[in-house]
PDB file of C-alpha atoms and ligand atoms in Angstrom:
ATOM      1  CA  UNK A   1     -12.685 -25.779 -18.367  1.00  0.00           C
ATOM      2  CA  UNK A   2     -12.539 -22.135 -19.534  1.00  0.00           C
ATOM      3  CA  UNK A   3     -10.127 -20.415 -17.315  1.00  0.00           C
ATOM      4  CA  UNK A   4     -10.530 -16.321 -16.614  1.00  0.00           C
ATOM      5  CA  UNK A   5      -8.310 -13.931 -17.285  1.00  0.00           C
ATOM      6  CA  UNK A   6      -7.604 -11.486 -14.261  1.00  0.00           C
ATOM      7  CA  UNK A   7      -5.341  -8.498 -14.130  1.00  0.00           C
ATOM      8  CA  UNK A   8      -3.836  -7.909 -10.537  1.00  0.00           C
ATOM      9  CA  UNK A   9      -2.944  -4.517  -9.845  1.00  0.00           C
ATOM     10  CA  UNK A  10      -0.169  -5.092  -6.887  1.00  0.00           C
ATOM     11  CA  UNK A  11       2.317  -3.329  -4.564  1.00  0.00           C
ATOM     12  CA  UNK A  12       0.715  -5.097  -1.109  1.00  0.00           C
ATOM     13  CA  UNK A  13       1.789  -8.196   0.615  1.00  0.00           C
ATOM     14  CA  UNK A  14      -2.242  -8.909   0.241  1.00  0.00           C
ATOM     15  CA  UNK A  15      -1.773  -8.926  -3.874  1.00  0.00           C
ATOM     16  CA  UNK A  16       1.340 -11.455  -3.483  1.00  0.00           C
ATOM     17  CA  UNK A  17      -1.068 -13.503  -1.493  1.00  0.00           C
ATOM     18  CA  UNK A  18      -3.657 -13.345  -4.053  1.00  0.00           C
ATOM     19  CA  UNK A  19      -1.114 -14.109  -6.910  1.00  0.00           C
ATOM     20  CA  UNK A  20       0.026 -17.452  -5.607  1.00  0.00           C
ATOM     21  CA  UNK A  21      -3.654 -18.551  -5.142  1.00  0.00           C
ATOM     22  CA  UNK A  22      -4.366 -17.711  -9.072  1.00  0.00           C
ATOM     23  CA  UNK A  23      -1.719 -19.121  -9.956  1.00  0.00           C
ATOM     24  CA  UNK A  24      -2.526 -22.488  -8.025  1.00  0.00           C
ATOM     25  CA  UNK A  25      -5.696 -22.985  -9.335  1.00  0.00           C
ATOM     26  CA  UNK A  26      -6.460 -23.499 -13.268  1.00  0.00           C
ATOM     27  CA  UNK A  27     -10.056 -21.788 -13.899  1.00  0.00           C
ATOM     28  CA  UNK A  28      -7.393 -18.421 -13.675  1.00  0.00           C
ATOM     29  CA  UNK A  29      -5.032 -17.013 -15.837  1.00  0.00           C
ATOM     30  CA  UNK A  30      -3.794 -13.904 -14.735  1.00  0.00           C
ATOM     31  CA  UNK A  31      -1.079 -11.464 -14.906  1.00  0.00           C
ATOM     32  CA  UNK A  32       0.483  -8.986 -11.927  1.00  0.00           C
ATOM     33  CA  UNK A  33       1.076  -5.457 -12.501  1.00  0.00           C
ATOM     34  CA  UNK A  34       3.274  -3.722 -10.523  1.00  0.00           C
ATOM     35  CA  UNK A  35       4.244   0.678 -11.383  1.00  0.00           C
ATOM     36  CA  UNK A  36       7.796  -0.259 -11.366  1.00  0.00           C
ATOM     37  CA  UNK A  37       8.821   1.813  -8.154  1.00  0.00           C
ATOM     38  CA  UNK A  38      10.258  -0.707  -6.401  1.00  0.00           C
ATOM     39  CA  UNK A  39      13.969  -1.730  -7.237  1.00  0.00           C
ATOM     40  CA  UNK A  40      13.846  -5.281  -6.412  1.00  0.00           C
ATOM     41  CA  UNK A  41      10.442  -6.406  -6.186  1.00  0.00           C
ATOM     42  CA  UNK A  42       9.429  -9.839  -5.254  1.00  0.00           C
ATOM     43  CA  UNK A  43       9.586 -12.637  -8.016  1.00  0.00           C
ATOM     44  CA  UNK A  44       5.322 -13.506  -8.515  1.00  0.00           C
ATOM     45  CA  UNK A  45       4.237 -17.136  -9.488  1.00  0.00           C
ATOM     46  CA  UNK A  46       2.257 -14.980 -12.217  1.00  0.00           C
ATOM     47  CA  UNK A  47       3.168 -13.322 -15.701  1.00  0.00           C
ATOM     48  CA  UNK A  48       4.686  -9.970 -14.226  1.00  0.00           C
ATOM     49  CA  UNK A  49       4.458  -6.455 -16.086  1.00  0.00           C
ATOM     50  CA  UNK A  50       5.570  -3.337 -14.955  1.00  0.00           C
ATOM     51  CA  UNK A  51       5.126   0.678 -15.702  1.00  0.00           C
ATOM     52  CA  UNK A  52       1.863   2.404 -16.031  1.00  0.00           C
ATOM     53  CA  UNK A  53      -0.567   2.140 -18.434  1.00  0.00           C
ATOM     54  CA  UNK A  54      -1.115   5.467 -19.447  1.00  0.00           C
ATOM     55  CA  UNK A  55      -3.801   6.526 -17.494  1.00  0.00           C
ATOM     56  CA  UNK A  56      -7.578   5.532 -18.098  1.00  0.00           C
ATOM     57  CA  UNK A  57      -7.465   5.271 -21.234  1.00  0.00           C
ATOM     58  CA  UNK A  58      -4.867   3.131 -21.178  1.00  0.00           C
ATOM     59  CA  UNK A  59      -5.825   0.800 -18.878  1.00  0.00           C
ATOM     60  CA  UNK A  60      -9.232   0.330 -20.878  1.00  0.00           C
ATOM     61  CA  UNK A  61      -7.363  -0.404 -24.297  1.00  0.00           C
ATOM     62  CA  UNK A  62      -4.894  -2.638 -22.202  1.00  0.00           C
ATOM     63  CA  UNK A  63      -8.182  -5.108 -20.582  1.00  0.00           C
ATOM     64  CA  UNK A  64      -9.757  -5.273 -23.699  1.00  0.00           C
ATOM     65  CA  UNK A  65      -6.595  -6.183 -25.718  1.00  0.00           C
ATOM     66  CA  UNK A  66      -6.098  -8.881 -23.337  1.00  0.00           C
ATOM     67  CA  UNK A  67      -9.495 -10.508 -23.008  1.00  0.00           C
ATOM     68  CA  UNK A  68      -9.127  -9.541 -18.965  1.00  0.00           C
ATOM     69  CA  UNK A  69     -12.639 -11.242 -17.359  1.00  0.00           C
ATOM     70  CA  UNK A  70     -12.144  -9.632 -13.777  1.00  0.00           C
ATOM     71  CA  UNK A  71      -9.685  -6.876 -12.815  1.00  0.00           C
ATOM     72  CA  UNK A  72      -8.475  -6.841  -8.930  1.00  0.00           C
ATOM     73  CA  UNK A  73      -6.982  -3.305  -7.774  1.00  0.00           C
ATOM     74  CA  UNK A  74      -4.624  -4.444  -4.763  1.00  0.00           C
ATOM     75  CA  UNK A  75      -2.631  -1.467  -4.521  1.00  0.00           C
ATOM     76  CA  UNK A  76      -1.982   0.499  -1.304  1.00  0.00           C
ATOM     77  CA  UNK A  77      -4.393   2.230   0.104  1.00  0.00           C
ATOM     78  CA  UNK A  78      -2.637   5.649  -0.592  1.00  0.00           C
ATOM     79  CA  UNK A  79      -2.325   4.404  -4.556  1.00  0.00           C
ATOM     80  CA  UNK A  80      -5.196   6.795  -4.934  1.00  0.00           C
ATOM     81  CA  UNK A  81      -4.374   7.602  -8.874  1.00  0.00           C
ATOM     82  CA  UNK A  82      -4.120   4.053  -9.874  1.00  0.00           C
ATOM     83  CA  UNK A  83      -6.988   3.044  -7.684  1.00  0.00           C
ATOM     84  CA  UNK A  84      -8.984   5.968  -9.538  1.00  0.00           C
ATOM     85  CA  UNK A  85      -7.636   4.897 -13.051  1.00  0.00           C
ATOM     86  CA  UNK A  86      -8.650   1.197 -12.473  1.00  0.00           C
ATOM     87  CA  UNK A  87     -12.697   1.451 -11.450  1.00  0.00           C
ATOM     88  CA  UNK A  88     -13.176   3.944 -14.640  1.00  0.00           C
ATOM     89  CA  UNK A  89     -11.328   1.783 -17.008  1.00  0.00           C
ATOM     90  CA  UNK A  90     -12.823  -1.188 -16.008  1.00  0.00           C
ATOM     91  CA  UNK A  91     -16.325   0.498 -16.100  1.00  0.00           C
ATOM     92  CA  UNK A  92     -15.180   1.839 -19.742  1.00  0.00           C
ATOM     93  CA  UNK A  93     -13.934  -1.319 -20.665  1.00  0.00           C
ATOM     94  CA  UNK A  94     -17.360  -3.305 -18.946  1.00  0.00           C
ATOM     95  CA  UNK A  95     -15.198  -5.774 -16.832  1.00  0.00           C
ATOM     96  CA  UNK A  96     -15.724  -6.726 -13.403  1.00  0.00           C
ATOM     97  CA  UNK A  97     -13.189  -5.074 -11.136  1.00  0.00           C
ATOM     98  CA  UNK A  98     -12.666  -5.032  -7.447  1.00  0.00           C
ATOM     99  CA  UNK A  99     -10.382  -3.825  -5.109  1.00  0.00           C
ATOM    100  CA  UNK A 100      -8.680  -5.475  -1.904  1.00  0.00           C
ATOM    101  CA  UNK A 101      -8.159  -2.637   0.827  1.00  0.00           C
ATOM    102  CA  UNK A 102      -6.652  -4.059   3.861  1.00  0.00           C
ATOM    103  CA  UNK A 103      -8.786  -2.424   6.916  1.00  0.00           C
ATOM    104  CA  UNK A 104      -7.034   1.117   8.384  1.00  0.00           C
ATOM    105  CA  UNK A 105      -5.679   0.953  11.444  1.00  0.00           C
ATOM    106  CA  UNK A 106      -7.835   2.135  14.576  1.00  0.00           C
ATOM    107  CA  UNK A 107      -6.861   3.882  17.783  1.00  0.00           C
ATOM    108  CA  UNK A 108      -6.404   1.895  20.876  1.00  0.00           C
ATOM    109  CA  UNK A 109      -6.447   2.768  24.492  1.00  0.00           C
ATOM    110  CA  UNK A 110      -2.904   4.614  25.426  1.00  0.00           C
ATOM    111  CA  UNK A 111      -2.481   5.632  21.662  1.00  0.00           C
ATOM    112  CA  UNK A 112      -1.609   9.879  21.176  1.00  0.00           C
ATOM    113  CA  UNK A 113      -2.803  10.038  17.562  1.00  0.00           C
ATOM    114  CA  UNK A 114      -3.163  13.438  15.808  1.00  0.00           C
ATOM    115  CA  UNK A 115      -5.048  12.802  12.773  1.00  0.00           C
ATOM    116  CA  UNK A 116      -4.786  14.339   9.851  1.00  0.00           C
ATOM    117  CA  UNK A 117      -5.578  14.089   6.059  1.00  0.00           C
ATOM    118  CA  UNK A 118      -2.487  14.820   3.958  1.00  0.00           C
ATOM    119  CA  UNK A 119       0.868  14.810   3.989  1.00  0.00           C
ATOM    120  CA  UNK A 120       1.178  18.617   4.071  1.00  0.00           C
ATOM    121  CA  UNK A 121      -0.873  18.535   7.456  1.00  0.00           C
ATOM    122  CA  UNK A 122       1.243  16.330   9.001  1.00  0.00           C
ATOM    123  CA  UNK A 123       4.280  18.619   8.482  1.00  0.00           C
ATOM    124  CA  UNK A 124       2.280  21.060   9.967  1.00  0.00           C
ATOM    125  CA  UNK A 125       1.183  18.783  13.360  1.00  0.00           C
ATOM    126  CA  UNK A 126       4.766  18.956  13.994  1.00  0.00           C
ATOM    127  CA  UNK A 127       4.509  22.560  15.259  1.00  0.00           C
ATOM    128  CA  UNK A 128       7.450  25.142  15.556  1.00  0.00           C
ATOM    129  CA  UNK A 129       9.830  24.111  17.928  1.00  0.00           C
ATOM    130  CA  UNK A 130      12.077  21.719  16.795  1.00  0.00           C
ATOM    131  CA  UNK A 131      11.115  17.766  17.126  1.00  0.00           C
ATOM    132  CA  UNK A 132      13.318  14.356  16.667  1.00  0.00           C
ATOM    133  CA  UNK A 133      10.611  12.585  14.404  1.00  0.00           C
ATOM    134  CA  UNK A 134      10.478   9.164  12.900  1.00  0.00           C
ATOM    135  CA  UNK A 135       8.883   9.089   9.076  1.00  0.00           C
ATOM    136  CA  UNK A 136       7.912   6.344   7.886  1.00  0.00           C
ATOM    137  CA  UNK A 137       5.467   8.224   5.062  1.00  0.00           C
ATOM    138  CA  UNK A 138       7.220   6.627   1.688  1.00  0.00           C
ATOM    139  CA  UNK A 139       9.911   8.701  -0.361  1.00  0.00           C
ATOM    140  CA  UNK A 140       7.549  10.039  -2.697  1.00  0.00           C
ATOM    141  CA  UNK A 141       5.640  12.121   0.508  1.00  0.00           C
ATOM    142  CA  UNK A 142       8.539  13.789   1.839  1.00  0.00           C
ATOM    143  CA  UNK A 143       8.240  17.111   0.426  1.00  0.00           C
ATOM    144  CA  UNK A 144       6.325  18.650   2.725  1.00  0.00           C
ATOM    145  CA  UNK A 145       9.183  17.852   5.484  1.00  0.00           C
ATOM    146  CA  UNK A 146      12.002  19.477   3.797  1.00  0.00           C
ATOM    147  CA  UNK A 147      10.172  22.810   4.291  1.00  0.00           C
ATOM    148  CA  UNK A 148       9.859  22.117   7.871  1.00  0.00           C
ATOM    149  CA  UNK A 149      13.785  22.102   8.309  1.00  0.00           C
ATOM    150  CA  UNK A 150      13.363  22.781  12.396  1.00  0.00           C
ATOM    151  CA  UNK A 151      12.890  18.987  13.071  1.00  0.00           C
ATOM    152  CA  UNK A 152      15.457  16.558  12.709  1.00  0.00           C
ATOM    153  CA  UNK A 153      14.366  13.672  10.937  1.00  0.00           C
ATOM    154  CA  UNK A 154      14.801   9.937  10.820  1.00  0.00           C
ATOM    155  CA  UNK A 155      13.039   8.309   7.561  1.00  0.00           C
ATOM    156  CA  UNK A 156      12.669   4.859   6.604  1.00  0.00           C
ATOM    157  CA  UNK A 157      11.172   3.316   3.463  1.00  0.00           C
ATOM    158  CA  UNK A 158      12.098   0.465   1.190  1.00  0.00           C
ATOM    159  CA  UNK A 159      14.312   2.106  -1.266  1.00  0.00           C
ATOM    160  CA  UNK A 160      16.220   5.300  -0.335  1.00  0.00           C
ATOM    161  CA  UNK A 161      14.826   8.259  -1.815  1.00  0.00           C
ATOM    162  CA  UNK A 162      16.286  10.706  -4.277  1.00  0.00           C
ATOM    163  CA  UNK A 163      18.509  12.915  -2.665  1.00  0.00           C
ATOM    164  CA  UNK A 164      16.480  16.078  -3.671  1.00  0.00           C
ATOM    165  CA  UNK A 165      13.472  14.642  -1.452  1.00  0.00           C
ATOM    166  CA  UNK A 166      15.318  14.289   1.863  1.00  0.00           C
ATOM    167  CA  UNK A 167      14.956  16.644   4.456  1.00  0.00           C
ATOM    168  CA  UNK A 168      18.554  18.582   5.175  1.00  0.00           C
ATOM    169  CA  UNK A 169      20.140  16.711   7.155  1.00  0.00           C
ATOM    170  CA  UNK A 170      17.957  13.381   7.602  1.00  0.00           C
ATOM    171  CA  UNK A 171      19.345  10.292   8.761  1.00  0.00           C
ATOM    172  CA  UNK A 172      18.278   7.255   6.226  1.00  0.00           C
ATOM    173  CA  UNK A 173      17.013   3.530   7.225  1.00  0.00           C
ATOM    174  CA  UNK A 174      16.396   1.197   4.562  1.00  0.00           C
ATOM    175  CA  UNK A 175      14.419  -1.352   5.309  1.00  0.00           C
ATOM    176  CA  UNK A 176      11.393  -3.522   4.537  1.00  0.00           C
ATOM    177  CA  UNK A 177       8.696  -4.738   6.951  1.00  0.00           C
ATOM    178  CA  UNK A 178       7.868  -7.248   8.153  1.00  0.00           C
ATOM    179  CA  UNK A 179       9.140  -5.009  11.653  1.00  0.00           C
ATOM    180  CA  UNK A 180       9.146  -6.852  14.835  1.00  0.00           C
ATOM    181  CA  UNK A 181       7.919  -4.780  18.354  1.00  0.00           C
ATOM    182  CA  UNK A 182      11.545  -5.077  20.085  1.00  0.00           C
ATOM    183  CA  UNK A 183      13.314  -3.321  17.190  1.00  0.00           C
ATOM    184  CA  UNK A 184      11.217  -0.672  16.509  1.00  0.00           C
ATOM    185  CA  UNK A 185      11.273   0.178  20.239  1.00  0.00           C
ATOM    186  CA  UNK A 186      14.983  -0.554  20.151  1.00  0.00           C
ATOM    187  CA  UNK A 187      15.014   2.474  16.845  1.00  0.00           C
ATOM    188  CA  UNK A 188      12.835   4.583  18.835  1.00  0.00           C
ATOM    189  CA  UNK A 189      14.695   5.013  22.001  1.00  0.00           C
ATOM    190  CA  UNK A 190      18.791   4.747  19.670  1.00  0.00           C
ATOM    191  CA  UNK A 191      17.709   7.902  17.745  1.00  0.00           C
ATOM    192  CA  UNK A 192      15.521   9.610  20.517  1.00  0.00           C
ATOM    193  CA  UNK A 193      12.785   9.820  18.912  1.00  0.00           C
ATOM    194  CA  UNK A 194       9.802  12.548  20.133  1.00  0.00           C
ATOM    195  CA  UNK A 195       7.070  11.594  17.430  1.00  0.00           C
ATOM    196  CA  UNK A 196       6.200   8.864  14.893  1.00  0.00           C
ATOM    197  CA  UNK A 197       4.408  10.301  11.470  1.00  0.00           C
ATOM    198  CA  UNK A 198       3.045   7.675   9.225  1.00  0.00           C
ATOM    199  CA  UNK A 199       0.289   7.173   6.588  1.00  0.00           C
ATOM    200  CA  UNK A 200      -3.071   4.590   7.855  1.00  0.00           C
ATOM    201  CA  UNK A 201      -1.594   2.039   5.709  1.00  0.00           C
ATOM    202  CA  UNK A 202      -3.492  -0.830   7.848  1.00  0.00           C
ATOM    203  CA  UNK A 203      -2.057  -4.478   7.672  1.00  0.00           C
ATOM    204  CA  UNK A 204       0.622  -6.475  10.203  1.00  0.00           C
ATOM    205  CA  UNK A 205       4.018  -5.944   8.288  1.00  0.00           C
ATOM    206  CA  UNK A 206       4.399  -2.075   9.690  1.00  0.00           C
ATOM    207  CA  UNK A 207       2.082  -2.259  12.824  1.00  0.00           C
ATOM    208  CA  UNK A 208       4.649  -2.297  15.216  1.00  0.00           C
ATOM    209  CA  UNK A 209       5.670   1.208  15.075  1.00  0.00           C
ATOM    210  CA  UNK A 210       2.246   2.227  16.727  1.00  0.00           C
ATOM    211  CA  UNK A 211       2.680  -0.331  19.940  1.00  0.00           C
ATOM    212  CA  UNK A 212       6.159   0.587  19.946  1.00  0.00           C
ATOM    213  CA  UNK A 213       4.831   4.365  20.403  1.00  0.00           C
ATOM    214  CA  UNK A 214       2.029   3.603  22.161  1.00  0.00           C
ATOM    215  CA  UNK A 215       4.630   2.156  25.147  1.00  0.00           C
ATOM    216  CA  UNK A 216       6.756   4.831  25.059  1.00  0.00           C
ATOM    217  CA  UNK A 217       3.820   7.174  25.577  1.00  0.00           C
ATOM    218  CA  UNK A 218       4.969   9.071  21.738  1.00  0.00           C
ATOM    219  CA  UNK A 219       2.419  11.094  19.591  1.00  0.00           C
ATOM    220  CA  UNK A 220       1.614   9.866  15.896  1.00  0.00           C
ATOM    221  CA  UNK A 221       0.700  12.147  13.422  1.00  0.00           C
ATOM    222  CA  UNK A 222      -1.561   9.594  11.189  1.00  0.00           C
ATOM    223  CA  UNK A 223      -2.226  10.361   7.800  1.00  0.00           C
ATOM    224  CA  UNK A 224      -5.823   9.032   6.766  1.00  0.00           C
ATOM    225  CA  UNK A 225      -6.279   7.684   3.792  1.00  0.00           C
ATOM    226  CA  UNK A 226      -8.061   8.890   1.086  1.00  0.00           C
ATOM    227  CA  UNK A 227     -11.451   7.499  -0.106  1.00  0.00           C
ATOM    228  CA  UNK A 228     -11.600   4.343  -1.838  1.00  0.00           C
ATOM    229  CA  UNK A 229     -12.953   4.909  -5.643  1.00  0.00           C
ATOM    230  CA  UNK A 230     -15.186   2.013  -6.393  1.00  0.00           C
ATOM    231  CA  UNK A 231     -16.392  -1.323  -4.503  1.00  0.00           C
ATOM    232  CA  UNK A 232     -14.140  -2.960  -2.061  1.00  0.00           C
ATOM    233  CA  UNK A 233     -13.177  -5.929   0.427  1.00  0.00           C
ATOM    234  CA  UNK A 234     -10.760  -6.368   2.991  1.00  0.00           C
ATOM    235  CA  UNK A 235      -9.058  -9.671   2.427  1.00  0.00           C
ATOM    236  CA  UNK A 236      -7.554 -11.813   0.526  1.00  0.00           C
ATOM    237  CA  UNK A 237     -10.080 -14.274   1.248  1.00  0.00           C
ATOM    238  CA  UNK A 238     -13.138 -12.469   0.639  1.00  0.00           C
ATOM    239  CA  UNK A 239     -11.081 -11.292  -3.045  1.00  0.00           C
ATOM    240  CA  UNK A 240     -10.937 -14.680  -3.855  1.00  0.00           C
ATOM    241  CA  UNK A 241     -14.530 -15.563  -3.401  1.00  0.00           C
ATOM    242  CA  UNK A 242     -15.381 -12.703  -5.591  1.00  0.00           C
ATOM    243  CA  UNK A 243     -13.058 -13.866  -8.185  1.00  0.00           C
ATOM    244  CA  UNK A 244     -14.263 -17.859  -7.742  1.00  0.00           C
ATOM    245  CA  UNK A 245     -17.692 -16.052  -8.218  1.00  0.00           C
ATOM    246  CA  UNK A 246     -16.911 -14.097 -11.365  1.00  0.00           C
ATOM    247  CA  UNK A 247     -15.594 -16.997 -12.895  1.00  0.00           C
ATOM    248  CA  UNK A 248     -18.557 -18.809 -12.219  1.00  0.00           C
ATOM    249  CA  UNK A 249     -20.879 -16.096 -14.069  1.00  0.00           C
ATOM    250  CA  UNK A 250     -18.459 -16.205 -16.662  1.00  0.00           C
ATOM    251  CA  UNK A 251     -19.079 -19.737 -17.228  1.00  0.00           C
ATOM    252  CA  UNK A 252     -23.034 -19.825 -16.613  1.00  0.00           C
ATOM    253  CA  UNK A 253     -22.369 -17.184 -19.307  1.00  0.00           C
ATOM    254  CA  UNK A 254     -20.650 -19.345 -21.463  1.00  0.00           C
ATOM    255  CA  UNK A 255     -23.288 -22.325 -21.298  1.00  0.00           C
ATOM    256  CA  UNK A 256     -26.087 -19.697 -21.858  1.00  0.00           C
ATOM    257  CA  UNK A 257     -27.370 -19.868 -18.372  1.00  0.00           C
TER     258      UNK A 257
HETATM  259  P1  NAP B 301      -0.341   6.194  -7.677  1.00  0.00           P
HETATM  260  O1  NAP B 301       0.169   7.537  -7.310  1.00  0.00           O
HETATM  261  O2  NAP B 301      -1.761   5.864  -7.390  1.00  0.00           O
HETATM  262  O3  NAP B 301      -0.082   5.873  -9.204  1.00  0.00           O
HETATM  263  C1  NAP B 301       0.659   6.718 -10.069  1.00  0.00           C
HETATM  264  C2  NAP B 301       0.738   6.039 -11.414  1.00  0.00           C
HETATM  265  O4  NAP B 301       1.611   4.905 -11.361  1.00  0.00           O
HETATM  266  C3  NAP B 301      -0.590   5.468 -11.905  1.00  0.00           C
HETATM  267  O5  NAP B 301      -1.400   6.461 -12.482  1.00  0.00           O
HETATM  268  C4  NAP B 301      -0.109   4.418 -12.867  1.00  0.00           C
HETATM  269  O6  NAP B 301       0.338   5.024 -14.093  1.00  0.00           O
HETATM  270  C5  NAP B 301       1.120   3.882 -12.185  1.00  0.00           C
HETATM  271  N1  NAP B 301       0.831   2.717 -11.340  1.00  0.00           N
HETATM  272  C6  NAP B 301       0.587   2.686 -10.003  1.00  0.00           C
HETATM  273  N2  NAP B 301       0.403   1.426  -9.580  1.00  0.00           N
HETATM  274  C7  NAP B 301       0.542   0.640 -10.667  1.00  0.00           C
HETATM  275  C8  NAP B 301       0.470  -0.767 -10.877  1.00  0.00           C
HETATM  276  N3  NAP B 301       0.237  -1.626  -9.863  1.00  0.00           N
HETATM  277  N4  NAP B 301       0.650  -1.235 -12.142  1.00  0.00           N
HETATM  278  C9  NAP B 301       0.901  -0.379 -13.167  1.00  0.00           C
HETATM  279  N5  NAP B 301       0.975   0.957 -13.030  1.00  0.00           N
HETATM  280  C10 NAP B 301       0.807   1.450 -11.798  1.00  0.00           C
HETATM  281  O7  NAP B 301       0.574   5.059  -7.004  1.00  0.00           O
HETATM  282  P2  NAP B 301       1.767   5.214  -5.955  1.00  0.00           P
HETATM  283  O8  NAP B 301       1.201   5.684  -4.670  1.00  0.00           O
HETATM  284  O9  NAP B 301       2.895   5.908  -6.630  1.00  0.00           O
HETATM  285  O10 NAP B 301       2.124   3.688  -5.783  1.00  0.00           O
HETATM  286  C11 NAP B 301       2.866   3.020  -6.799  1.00  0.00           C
HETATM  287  C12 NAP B 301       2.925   1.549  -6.453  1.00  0.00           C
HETATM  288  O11 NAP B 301       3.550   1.373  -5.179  1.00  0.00           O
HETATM  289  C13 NAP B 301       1.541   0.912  -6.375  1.00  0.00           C
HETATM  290  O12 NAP B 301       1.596  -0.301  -7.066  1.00  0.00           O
HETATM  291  C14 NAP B 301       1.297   0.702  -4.904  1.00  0.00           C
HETATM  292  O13 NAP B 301       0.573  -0.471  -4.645  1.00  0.00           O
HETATM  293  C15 NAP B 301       2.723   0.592  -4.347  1.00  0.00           C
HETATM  294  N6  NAP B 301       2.818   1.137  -2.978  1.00  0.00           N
HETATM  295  C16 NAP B 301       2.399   2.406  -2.716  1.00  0.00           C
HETATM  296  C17 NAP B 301       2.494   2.890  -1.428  1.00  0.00           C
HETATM  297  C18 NAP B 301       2.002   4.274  -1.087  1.00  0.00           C
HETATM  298  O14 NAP B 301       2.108   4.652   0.107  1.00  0.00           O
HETATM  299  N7  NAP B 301       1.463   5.045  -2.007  1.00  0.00           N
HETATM  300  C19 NAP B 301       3.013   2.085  -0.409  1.00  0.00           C
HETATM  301  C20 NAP B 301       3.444   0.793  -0.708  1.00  0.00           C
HETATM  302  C21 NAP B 301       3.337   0.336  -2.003  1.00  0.00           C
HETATM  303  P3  NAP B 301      -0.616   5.142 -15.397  1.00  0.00           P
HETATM  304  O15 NAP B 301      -1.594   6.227 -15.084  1.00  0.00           O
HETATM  305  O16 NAP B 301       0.342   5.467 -16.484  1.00  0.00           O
HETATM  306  O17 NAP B 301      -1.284   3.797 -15.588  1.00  0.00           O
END
């Protein structure tokens, strides 16, 4: 049987998901790509490479170097450059590509969300007077914090940020979902904590945050996410039917079909 060649573009708990199944099953090759960002990431049951590609161009040279039959995109829905970069090399490069965006989060009954599209208007949501305020935005998106120095700020992400990105005087939490209800409740009432900001990254492994606010009555300033730049699904399920049905096409192909 001819196997397919798939390039997984990861960073998401949904593209580990998707890696084990390709790797499981022998009508796929593929290999994961991850940008590198992460200090210790998760070993993969698939060929691993890291870094960027070098934009679109690239990315195009890279599929067709490789013989890739079906490109997945299952970065984070706030990977907007590399989601970008991926439908227009794969269109260049005339392979099949797809990506797998976990569905946003919605507003529930008792949630205080202030919406907002970028990180730059979430500083802003905080207002004048000075806030305690939980971020949980990722170190790259802290910028816009450090020039609201009036709050004080509690920030959490995987790895700890460069120094030069921390607000003055923030307290740093490393950690790495998945976050259970009692703790974060347990964080938001140790450090006081008077509003939640976070990006609609969607999924279970950071969800808690917003029932843990929702209970103690707290505001969230909710980043939306940017559009998605090409065709999409929302599981890992639904990826992998696409991907069983590219391979068959590939094969009818093959035979002439
Ligand atoms: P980004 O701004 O969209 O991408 C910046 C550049 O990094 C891309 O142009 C690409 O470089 C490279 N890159 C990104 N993802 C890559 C991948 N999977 N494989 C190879 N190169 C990649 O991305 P980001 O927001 O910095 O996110 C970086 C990684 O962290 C992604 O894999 C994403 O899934 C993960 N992540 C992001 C967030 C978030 O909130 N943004 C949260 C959790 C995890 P070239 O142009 O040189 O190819």
């Amino acid at each position: 049987m001819s196997r397919l060649n798939i390039l997984l573009l990861g960073g998401t708990a949904e593209a580990s998901a998707l890696a084990r199944r390709i790797a499981e099953d022998n009508r796929f090759d593929g290999t994961l790509s991850l940008a590198g960002v992460t200090r210790s990431p998760k070993p993969s049951p698939l060929d691993m490479r890291t870094g960027g590609f070098g934009g679109v161009d690239g990315l195009a040279a890279y599929l067709r170097q490789h013989d890739v039959g079906a490109l997945i995109d299952a970065t984070h829905p706030f990977a907007a450059a590399m989601s970008a970069n991926a439908a227009a090399a794969a269109a260049a490069a005339s392979v099949s590509a797809i990506a797998l965006l976990r569905p946003a989060w919605r507003e529930r009954p008792g949630d205080r969300w202030i919406r907002v599209p970028d990180m730059a208007s979430a500083a802003a949501a905080l207002g004048t007077a000075p806030r305690t305020v939980f971020l949980t935005v990722g170190r790259k998106d802290l910028a816009p914090f450090r020039r609201a120095p009036q709050h004080r700020y509690v920030v959490r992400s995987v790895d700890p940020p460069p120094p030069d990105l921390l607000p003055e005087g923030a307290i740093f939490i490393a950690a790495r979902g998945p976050f259970a209800l009692e703790d974060e409740e347990r964080l938001l009432s140790e450090y006081r904590i008077e509003t939640l900001v976070t990006k609609n990254s969607g999924g279970t492994a950071t969800a808690a945050k917003l029932a843990a606010a929702r209970r103690a009555g707290l505001p969230v300033v909710m980043v939306d996410r940017p559009p998605a730049a090409g065709p999409a699904v929302p599981t890992v399920d639904e990826a992998w039917e696409w991907l069983v049905a590219r391979h068959r096409e590939a094969a009818a192909a093959r035979r002439g079909v």
